[in-house]
PDB file of C-alpha atoms in Angstrom:
ATOM      1  CA  UNK A 167     -22.200   1.662 -16.755  1.00  0.00           C
ATOM      2  CA  UNK A 168     -23.496  -0.987 -14.705  1.00  0.00           C
ATOM      3  CA  UNK A 169     -23.271  -0.820 -10.901  1.00  0.00           C
ATOM      4  CA  UNK A 170     -23.390  -4.230  -8.381  1.00  0.00           C
ATOM      5  CA  UNK A 171     -26.427  -4.479  -6.757  1.00  0.00           C
ATOM      6  CA  UNK A 172     -26.840  -2.691  -3.275  1.00  0.00           C
ATOM      7  CA  UNK A 173     -26.619  -5.691  -1.252  1.00  0.00           C
ATOM      8  CA  UNK A 174     -23.369  -7.054  -2.402  1.00  0.00           C
ATOM      9  CA  UNK A 175     -22.040  -3.920  -1.821  1.00  0.00           C
ATOM     10  CA  UNK A 176     -23.018  -3.373   1.065  1.00  0.00           C
ATOM     11  CA  UNK A 177     -21.615  -7.152   2.153  1.00  0.00           C
ATOM     12  CA  UNK A 178     -18.749  -5.850   0.424  1.00  0.00           C
ATOM     13  CA  UNK A 179     -18.154  -2.625   2.753  1.00  0.00           C
ATOM     14  CA  UNK A 180     -19.139  -4.387   5.786  1.00  0.00           C
ATOM     15  CA  UNK A 181     -16.384  -7.599   5.123  1.00  0.00           C
ATOM     16  CA  UNK A 182     -13.448  -5.375   3.595  1.00  0.00           C
ATOM     17  CA  UNK A 183     -12.118  -3.750   6.794  1.00  0.00           C
ATOM     18  CA  UNK A 184     -11.308  -7.471   7.587  1.00  0.00           C
ATOM     19  CA  UNK A 185      -9.014  -7.597   4.752  1.00  0.00           C
ATOM     20  CA  UNK A 186      -7.506  -4.531   5.725  1.00  0.00           C
ATOM     21  CA  UNK A 187      -7.286  -6.420   9.289  1.00  0.00           C
ATOM     22  CA  UNK A 188      -5.377  -9.506   7.893  1.00  0.00           C
ATOM     23  CA  UNK A 189      -3.197  -7.778   5.702  1.00  0.00           C
ATOM     24  CA  UNK A 190      -1.859  -5.587   8.429  1.00  0.00           C
ATOM     25  CA  UNK A 191      -1.647  -8.141  10.521  1.00  0.00           C
ATOM     26  CA  UNK A 192       0.340 -10.695   8.446  1.00  0.00           C
ATOM     27  CA  UNK A 193       2.782  -7.929   7.324  1.00  0.00           C
ATOM     28  CA  UNK A 194       3.340  -6.189  10.542  1.00  0.00           C
ATOM     29  CA  UNK A 195       4.316  -9.341  12.499  1.00  0.00           C
ATOM     30  CA  UNK A 196       6.173 -10.748   9.558  1.00  0.00           C
ATOM     31  CA  UNK A 197       8.219  -7.736   9.341  1.00  0.00           C
ATOM     32  CA  UNK A 198       8.593  -7.379  13.346  1.00  0.00           C
ATOM     33  CA  UNK A 199       8.869 -10.743  13.770  1.00  0.00           C
ATOM     34  CA  UNK A 200      10.813 -12.141  10.840  1.00  0.00           C
ATOM     35  CA  UNK A 201       7.710 -14.227  10.773  1.00  0.00           C
ATOM     36  CA  UNK A 202       7.933 -16.105  14.332  1.00  0.00           C
ATOM     37  CA  UNK A 203       5.130 -14.077  15.304  1.00  0.00           C
ATOM     38  CA  UNK A 204       2.570 -15.454  12.964  1.00  0.00           C
ATOM     39  CA  UNK A 205       1.738 -18.119  15.139  1.00  0.00           C
ATOM     40  CA  UNK A 206       0.657 -15.621  17.881  1.00  0.00           C
ATOM     41  CA  UNK A 207      -1.200 -14.225  15.838  1.00  0.00           C
ATOM     42  CA  UNK A 208      -4.164 -12.486  17.609  1.00  0.00           C
ATOM     43  CA  UNK A 209      -1.289 -11.478  20.527  1.00  0.00           C
ATOM     44  CA  UNK A 210      -0.734  -7.740  21.437  1.00  0.00           C
ATOM     45  CA  UNK A 211       3.043  -7.478  20.362  1.00  0.00           C
ATOM     46  CA  UNK A 212       3.762  -6.036  24.307  1.00  0.00           C
ATOM     47  CA  UNK A 213       2.160  -8.258  26.804  1.00  0.00           C
ATOM     48  CA  UNK A 214       1.572 -11.322  24.802  1.00  0.00           C
ATOM     49  CA  UNK A 215      -1.788 -12.045  26.029  1.00  0.00           C
ATOM     50  CA  UNK A 216      -4.883 -12.611  23.220  1.00  0.00           C
ATOM     51  CA  UNK A 217      -5.992  -9.164  21.963  1.00  0.00           C
ATOM     52  CA  UNK A 218      -9.663  -9.023  23.991  1.00  0.00           C
ATOM     53  CA  UNK A 219     -12.692  -9.401  21.003  1.00  0.00           C
ATOM     54  CA  UNK A 220     -13.186  -5.712  21.360  1.00  0.00           C
ATOM     55  CA  UNK A 221      -9.702  -5.094  19.370  1.00  0.00           C
ATOM     56  CA  UNK A 222     -10.693  -7.337  16.965  1.00  0.00           C
ATOM     57  CA  UNK A 223     -13.810  -5.505  15.552  1.00  0.00           C
ATOM     58  CA  UNK A 224     -12.133  -3.940  12.466  1.00  0.00           C
ATOM     59  CA  UNK A 225     -12.214   0.129  12.229  1.00  0.00           C
ATOM     60  CA  UNK A 226     -14.866   0.261  15.746  1.00  0.00           C
ATOM     61  CA  UNK A 227     -12.507  -1.968  17.878  1.00  0.00           C
ATOM     62  CA  UNK A 228      -9.445   0.767  17.544  1.00  0.00           C
ATOM     63  CA  UNK A 229     -11.986   3.939  17.924  1.00  0.00           C
ATOM     64  CA  UNK A 230     -13.565   2.417  20.683  1.00  0.00           C
ATOM     65  CA  UNK A 231     -10.700   0.830  23.046  1.00  0.00           C
ATOM     66  CA  UNK A 232      -9.105   5.022  21.519  1.00  0.00           C
ATOM     67  CA  UNK A 233      -6.209   2.482  19.895  1.00  0.00           C
ATOM     68  CA  UNK A 234      -4.818   0.734  23.368  1.00  0.00           C
ATOM     69  CA  UNK A 235      -4.672  -2.652  24.211  1.00  0.00           C
ATOM     70  CA  UNK A 236      -7.388  -3.641  26.590  1.00  0.00           C
ATOM     71  CA  UNK A 237      -5.657  -5.145  28.482  1.00  0.00           C
ATOM     72  CA  UNK A 238      -2.288  -3.733  28.944  1.00  0.00           C
ATOM     73  CA  UNK A 239      -3.602  -0.177  27.449  1.00  0.00           C
ATOM     74  CA  UNK A 240       0.107   0.191  26.025  1.00  0.00           C
ATOM     75  CA  UNK A 241      -0.674   1.586  22.251  1.00  0.00           C
ATOM     76  CA  UNK A 242      -1.971  -0.596  19.290  1.00  0.00           C
ATOM     77  CA  UNK A 243      -0.236  -0.274  16.045  1.00  0.00           C
ATOM     78  CA  UNK A 244      -2.375   2.461  14.112  1.00  0.00           C
ATOM     79  CA  UNK A 245      -1.300   0.455  10.929  1.00  0.00           C
ATOM     80  CA  UNK A 246      -3.878  -1.917  11.943  1.00  0.00           C
ATOM     81  CA  UNK A 247      -6.693   0.988  12.156  1.00  0.00           C
ATOM     82  CA  UNK A 248      -5.213   2.555   8.693  1.00  0.00           C
ATOM     83  CA  UNK A 249      -4.732  -0.990   6.699  1.00  0.00           C
ATOM     84  CA  UNK A 250      -9.190  -1.203   7.812  1.00  0.00           C
ATOM     85  CA  UNK A 251      -9.911   1.983   6.735  1.00  0.00           C
ATOM     86  CA  UNK A 252      -7.942   2.241   3.225  1.00  0.00           C
ATOM     87  CA  UNK A 253      -9.050  -1.281   2.214  1.00  0.00           C
ATOM     88  CA  UNK A 254     -12.472   0.014   2.974  1.00  0.00           C
ATOM     89  CA  UNK A 255     -12.259   3.315   0.455  1.00  0.00           C
ATOM     90  CA  UNK A 256     -10.560   0.498  -1.831  1.00  0.00           C
ATOM     91  CA  UNK A 257     -13.963  -1.442  -2.359  1.00  0.00           C
ATOM     92  CA  UNK A 258     -16.407   1.963  -2.225  1.00  0.00           C
ATOM     93  CA  UNK A 259     -13.889   3.302  -5.247  1.00  0.00           C
ATOM     94  CA  UNK A 260     -13.726  -0.373  -7.100  1.00  0.00           C
ATOM     95  CA  UNK A 261     -17.624  -0.358  -6.577  1.00  0.00           C
ATOM     96  CA  UNK A 262     -18.407   2.590  -7.827  1.00  0.00           C
ATOM     97  CA  UNK A 263     -15.369   3.094 -10.789  1.00  0.00           C
ATOM     98  CA  UNK A 264     -15.758  -0.122 -12.561  1.00  0.00           C
ATOM     99  CA  UNK A 265     -18.661  -1.343 -14.326  1.00  0.00           C
ATOM    100  CA  UNK A 266     -20.008  -4.710 -12.621  1.00  0.00           C
ATOM    101  CA  UNK A 267     -19.950  -6.543 -15.796  1.00  0.00           C
ATOM    102  CA  UNK A 268     -16.085  -6.712 -15.265  1.00  0.00           C
ATOM    103  CA  UNK A 269     -15.311  -8.612 -13.271  1.00  0.00           C
ATOM    104  CA  UNK A 270     -11.665  -9.713 -14.491  1.00  0.00           C
ATOM    105  CA  UNK A 271     -10.566  -5.678 -13.417  1.00  0.00           C
ATOM    106  CA  UNK A 272     -12.597  -5.800 -10.145  1.00  0.00           C
ATOM    107  CA  UNK A 273     -10.668  -8.634  -8.805  1.00  0.00           C
ATOM    108  CA  UNK A 274      -7.186  -7.449 -10.355  1.00  0.00           C
ATOM    109  CA  UNK A 275      -7.655  -4.001  -9.270  1.00  0.00           C
ATOM    110  CA  UNK A 276      -9.210  -5.190  -5.625  1.00  0.00           C
ATOM    111  CA  UNK A 277      -6.179  -7.996  -5.389  1.00  0.00           C
ATOM    112  CA  UNK A 278      -3.237  -4.948  -6.770  1.00  0.00           C
ATOM    113  CA  UNK A 279      -4.802  -2.776  -3.952  1.00  0.00           C
ATOM    114  CA  UNK A 280      -4.040  -5.394  -1.298  1.00  0.00           C
ATOM    115  CA  UNK A 281      -0.875  -6.316  -2.287  1.00  0.00           C
ATOM    116  CA  UNK A 282       0.330  -2.671  -2.665  1.00  0.00           C
ATOM    117  CA  UNK A 283      -1.448  -2.046   1.065  1.00  0.00           C
ATOM    118  CA  UNK A 284       0.675  -4.950   2.042  1.00  0.00           C
ATOM    119  CA  UNK A 285       4.113  -3.050   0.960  1.00  0.00           C
ATOM    120  CA  UNK A 286       3.298   0.000   1.900  1.00  0.00           C
ATOM    121  CA  UNK A 287       2.883  -1.291   5.500  1.00  0.00           C
ATOM    122  CA  UNK A 288       6.347  -3.253   5.098  1.00  0.00           C
ATOM    123  CA  UNK A 289       8.254  -0.254   4.029  1.00  0.00           C
ATOM    124  CA  UNK A 290       6.733   1.933   6.917  1.00  0.00           C
ATOM    125  CA  UNK A 291       7.384  -0.728   9.374  1.00  0.00           C
ATOM    126  CA  UNK A 292      11.026  -1.982   8.038  1.00  0.00           C
ATOM    127  CA  UNK A 293      11.935   1.288   6.162  1.00  0.00           C
ATOM    128  CA  UNK A 294      13.237  -1.397   3.242  1.00  0.00           C
ATOM    129  CA  UNK A 295      11.254  -3.187   0.410  1.00  0.00           C
ATOM    130  CA  UNK A 296      12.500  -6.653   0.347  1.00  0.00           C
ATOM    131  CA  UNK A 297      12.838  -8.295  -3.812  1.00  0.00           C
ATOM    132  CA  UNK A 298      10.749 -10.960  -2.305  1.00  0.00           C
ATOM    133  CA  UNK A 299       7.951  -8.540  -2.775  1.00  0.00           C
ATOM    134  CA  UNK A 300       9.084  -6.312  -5.800  1.00  0.00           C
ATOM    135  CA  UNK A 301       9.757  -9.019  -8.232  1.00  0.00           C
ATOM    136  CA  UNK A 302       6.556 -10.991  -7.946  1.00  0.00           C
ATOM    137  CA  UNK A 303       5.149  -7.382  -8.591  1.00  0.00           C
ATOM    138  CA  UNK A 304       6.790  -6.663 -11.571  1.00  0.00           C
ATOM    139  CA  UNK A 305       5.982  -9.946 -13.250  1.00  0.00           C
ATOM    140  CA  UNK A 306       2.772  -9.930 -12.707  1.00  0.00           C
ATOM    141  CA  UNK A 307       2.643  -6.833 -13.914  1.00  0.00           C
ATOM    142  CA  UNK A 308       4.126  -8.196 -17.266  1.00  0.00           C
ATOM    143  CA  UNK A 309       1.600 -10.787 -17.098  1.00  0.00           C
ATOM    144  CA  UNK A 310      -1.487  -8.210 -16.741  1.00  0.00           C
ATOM    145  CA  UNK A 311      -0.759  -6.735 -19.984  1.00  0.00           C
ATOM    146  CA  UNK A 312       0.105 -10.297 -21.741  1.00  0.00           C
ATOM    147  CA  UNK A 313      -3.361 -12.245 -20.538  1.00  0.00           C
ATOM    148  CA  UNK A 314      -5.247  -9.150 -20.117  1.00  0.00           C
ATOM    149  CA  UNK A 315      -3.852  -5.983 -22.170  1.00  0.00           C
ATOM    150  CA  UNK A 316      -4.966  -3.518 -19.595  1.00  0.00           C
ATOM    151  CA  UNK A 317      -1.830  -2.292 -21.218  1.00  0.00           C
ATOM    152  CA  UNK A 318       0.436  -3.858 -23.838  1.00  0.00           C
ATOM    153  CA  UNK A 319       3.008  -5.797 -23.501  1.00  0.00           C
ATOM    154  CA  UNK A 320       5.337  -3.535 -25.798  1.00  0.00           C
ATOM    155  CA  UNK A 321       3.977  -0.204 -23.439  1.00  0.00           C
ATOM    156  CA  UNK A 322       4.250  -2.408 -20.361  1.00  0.00           C
ATOM    157  CA  UNK A 323       7.897  -3.691 -21.003  1.00  0.00           C
ATOM    158  CA  UNK A 324       9.172  -0.284 -21.530  1.00  0.00           C
ATOM    159  CA  UNK A 325       7.819   1.397 -18.674  1.00  0.00           C
ATOM    160  CA  UNK A 326       9.521  -1.209 -16.794  1.00  0.00           C
ATOM    161  CA  UNK A 327      12.933  -0.733 -18.411  1.00  0.00           C
ATOM    162  CA  UNK A 328      13.143   3.226 -18.664  1.00  0.00           C
ATOM    163  CA  UNK A 329      11.270   3.259 -14.933  1.00  0.00           C
ATOM    164  CA  UNK A 330      14.093   1.034 -14.135  1.00  0.00           C
ATOM    165  CA  UNK A 331      16.925   3.218 -15.535  1.00  0.00           C
ATOM    166  CA  UNK A 332      15.598   6.263 -14.385  1.00  0.00           C
ATOM    167  CA  UNK A 333      15.187   5.353 -11.007  1.00  0.00           C
ATOM    168  CA  UNK A 334      18.360   4.028 -10.973  1.00  0.00           C
ATOM    169  CA  UNK A 335      20.092   7.103 -12.314  1.00  0.00           C
ATOM    170  CA  UNK A 336      18.467   9.136 -10.059  1.00  0.00           C
ATOM    171  CA  UNK A 337      19.465   7.129  -6.968  1.00  0.00           C
ATOM    172  CA  UNK A 338      23.361   6.763  -8.036  1.00  0.00           C
ATOM    173  CA  UNK A 339      23.199  10.280  -8.716  1.00  0.00           C
ATOM    174  CA  UNK A 340      21.709  11.238  -5.431  1.00  0.00           C
ATOM    175  CA  UNK A 341      24.213   9.102  -3.335  1.00  0.00           C
ATOM    176  CA  UNK A 342      27.022  10.011  -5.007  1.00  0.00           C
ATOM    177  CA  UNK A 343      25.947  14.062  -4.828  1.00  0.00           C
ATOM    178  CA  UNK A 344      24.520  13.789  -0.880  1.00  0.00           C
ATOM    179  CA  UNK A 345      26.560  10.881  -0.131  1.00  0.00           C
ATOM    180  CA  UNK A 346      23.402   9.284   1.751  1.00  0.00           C
ATOM    181  CA  UNK A 347      20.385   6.937   0.026  1.00  0.00           C
ATOM    182  CA  UNK A 348      17.604   9.084  -1.355  1.00  0.00           C
ATOM    183  CA  UNK A 349      15.747   6.273  -3.550  1.00  0.00           C
ATOM    184  CA  UNK A 350      16.444   2.831  -2.165  1.00  0.00           C
ATOM    185  CA  UNK A 351      16.703   0.290  -4.787  1.00  0.00           C
ATOM    186  CA  UNK A 352      13.576  -1.204  -3.552  1.00  0.00           C
ATOM    187  CA  UNK A 353      12.084   1.503  -4.725  1.00  0.00           C
ATOM    188  CA  UNK A 354      13.382   1.172  -7.769  1.00  0.00           C
ATOM    189  CA  UNK A 355      12.393  -1.604  -8.505  1.00  0.00           C
ATOM    190  CA  UNK A 356       8.952  -0.926  -7.123  1.00  0.00           C
ATOM    191  CA  UNK A 357       9.084   2.102 -10.088  1.00  0.00           C
ATOM    192  CA  UNK A 358       9.958  -0.571 -12.400  1.00  0.00           C
ATOM    193  CA  UNK A 359       7.031  -2.662 -11.596  1.00  0.00           C
ATOM    194  CA  UNK A 360       4.608   0.134 -11.691  1.00  0.00           C
ATOM    195  CA  UNK A 361       5.805   0.813 -14.920  1.00  0.00           C
ATOM    196  CA  UNK A 362       4.924  -2.741 -16.192  1.00  0.00           C
ATOM    197  CA  UNK A 363       1.574  -2.038 -14.806  1.00  0.00           C
ATOM    198  CA  UNK A 364       1.118   1.720 -15.919  1.00  0.00           C
ATOM    199  CA  UNK A 365       3.365   1.950 -19.131  1.00  0.00           C
ATOM    200  CA  UNK A 366       5.426   4.276 -20.467  1.00  0.00           C
ATOM    201  CA  UNK A 367       2.920   7.226 -20.513  1.00  0.00           C
ATOM    202  CA  UNK A 368       1.668   6.885 -16.908  1.00  0.00           C
ATOM    203  CA  UNK A 369       5.592   6.745 -15.629  1.00  0.00           C
ATOM    204  CA  UNK A 370       6.135  10.985 -15.689  1.00  0.00           C
ATOM    205  CA  UNK A 371       2.427  11.577 -13.655  1.00  0.00           C
ATOM    206  CA  UNK A 372       3.459   8.644 -11.346  1.00  0.00           C
ATOM    207  CA  UNK A 373       6.448   9.899 -10.159  1.00  0.00           C
ATOM    208  CA  UNK A 374       5.850  13.991 -10.276  1.00  0.00           C
ATOM    209  CA  UNK A 375       2.545  12.919  -7.909  1.00  0.00           C
ATOM    210  CA  UNK A 376       4.226  10.552  -5.679  1.00  0.00           C
ATOM    211  CA  UNK A 377       6.752  13.112  -5.251  1.00  0.00           C
ATOM    212  CA  UNK A 378       4.094  15.936  -4.184  1.00  0.00           C
ATOM    213  CA  UNK A 379       2.506  13.589  -2.154  1.00  0.00           C
ATOM    214  CA  UNK A 380       5.538  12.794  -0.160  1.00  0.00           C
ATOM    215  CA  UNK A 381       6.631  16.295   0.353  1.00  0.00           C
ATOM    216  CA  UNK A 382       2.960  17.443   1.222  1.00  0.00           C
ATOM    217  CA  UNK A 383       2.949  14.716   4.043  1.00  0.00           C
ATOM    218  CA  UNK A 384       6.835  15.865   5.028  1.00  0.00           C
ATOM    219  CA  UNK A 385       5.642  19.419   5.437  1.00  0.00           C
ATOM    220  CA  UNK A 386       2.067  18.200   7.596  1.00  0.00           C
ATOM    221  CA  UNK A 387       4.004  15.984   9.651  1.00  0.00           C
ATOM    222  CA  UNK A 388       6.498  19.324  10.314  1.00  0.00           C
ATOM    223  CA  UNK A 389       3.754  21.117  11.286  1.00  0.00           C
ATOM    224  CA  UNK A 390       1.888  18.925  13.640  1.00  0.00           C
ATOM    225  CA  UNK A 391       5.015  17.714  15.646  1.00  0.00           C
ATOM    226  CA  UNK A 392       6.391  21.294  15.602  1.00  0.00           C
ATOM    227  CA  UNK A 393       9.951  20.127  14.579  1.00  0.00           C
ATOM    228  CA  UNK A 394      12.455  20.187  11.363  1.00  0.00           C
ATOM    229  CA  UNK A 395      11.611  17.119  10.219  1.00  0.00           C
ATOM    230  CA  UNK A 396      12.722  17.714   6.170  1.00  0.00           C
ATOM    231  CA  UNK A 397      15.890  15.722   6.928  1.00  0.00           C
ATOM    232  CA  UNK A 398      13.883  13.169   8.032  1.00  0.00           C
ATOM    233  CA  UNK A 399      13.632   9.021   6.357  1.00  0.00           C
ATOM    234  CA  UNK A 400      10.419   9.258   5.128  1.00  0.00           C
ATOM    235  CA  UNK A 401       9.621   5.919   2.661  1.00  0.00           C
ATOM    236  CA  UNK A 402       8.829   6.881  -0.657  1.00  0.00           C
ATOM    237  CA  UNK A 403       7.134   3.096  -1.554  1.00  0.00           C
ATOM    238  CA  UNK A 404       3.384   4.261   0.320  1.00  0.00           C
ATOM    239  CA  UNK A 405       3.312   7.518  -2.149  1.00  0.00           C
ATOM    240  CA  UNK A 406       4.042   5.872  -5.251  1.00  0.00           C
ATOM    241  CA  UNK A 407       1.744   2.825  -4.297  1.00  0.00           C
ATOM    242  CA  UNK A 408      -1.010   4.974  -3.256  1.00  0.00           C
ATOM    243  CA  UNK A 409      -0.913   7.105  -7.093  1.00  0.00           C
ATOM    244  CA  UNK A 410       0.397   3.621  -8.927  1.00  0.00           C
ATOM    245  CA  UNK A 411      -2.594   2.291  -7.925  1.00  0.00           C
ATOM    246  CA  UNK A 412      -5.092   5.076  -8.288  1.00  0.00           C
ATOM    247  CA  UNK A 413      -3.578   5.962 -11.924  1.00  0.00           C
ATOM    248  CA  UNK A 414      -3.909   1.981 -12.748  1.00  0.00           C
ATOM    249  CA  UNK A 415      -7.971   2.155 -12.256  1.00  0.00           C
ATOM    250  CA  UNK A 416      -8.487   5.328 -14.302  1.00  0.00           C
ATOM    251  CA  UNK A 417      -6.513   3.825 -16.851  1.00  0.00           C
ATOM    252  CA  UNK A 418      -8.668   1.031 -17.473  1.00  0.00           C
ATOM    253  CA  UNK A 419     -12.002   2.996 -16.784  1.00  0.00           C
ATOM    254  CA  UNK A 420     -11.047   5.821 -19.110  1.00  0.00           C
TER     255      UNK A 420
END
């Protein structure tokens, strides 16, 4: 397998956290201000003053300022730092795992990762996944089946339909038995979209690994806070996105 040149990898690693910053800023501002905050793109959410240059340096800015606005000392949303680190990790994984000659796969993997990262941040911020994100994602999944054949169009359609049906049944049954929402309809549509990207065969593994990841997250958070958090509402979308992206990358390199 051919790897990208060291110089290209170096610049990709250096500049990829900026993509993470922009992704987090766009999503968080849009989610918390209904888009109105986009005109004050670089302003602190607390004091509304422009963030100093220290805060704007990806990864280093969060560490050097201890995650606080330099102007008002209020905490900066850790989603920015997480997004920068995750984007850096994504670029490293793509550089190592995907053949440099397969530029098409590298571009799609990067675009898919950034989209799912933004969707995860939105879900963590608002605890919902809007149709504005899931429907285009589903259509893009079918499009990549048809045009690039990473997954056959028949397998993609089956993954979408079976994923939607099974997840929908689980959502309805859980709500009927527990009298509360366990799996939201945004999650159902996200599972259908991931089914279109991955195909039917990968669906059981997607749901199993995502569920395990969510349970581990809740368990670790309970240990950290020392509180009973098992009944807390935890967004399922980010775990679906992380596992779904990993499975798609593994699918195209295997």
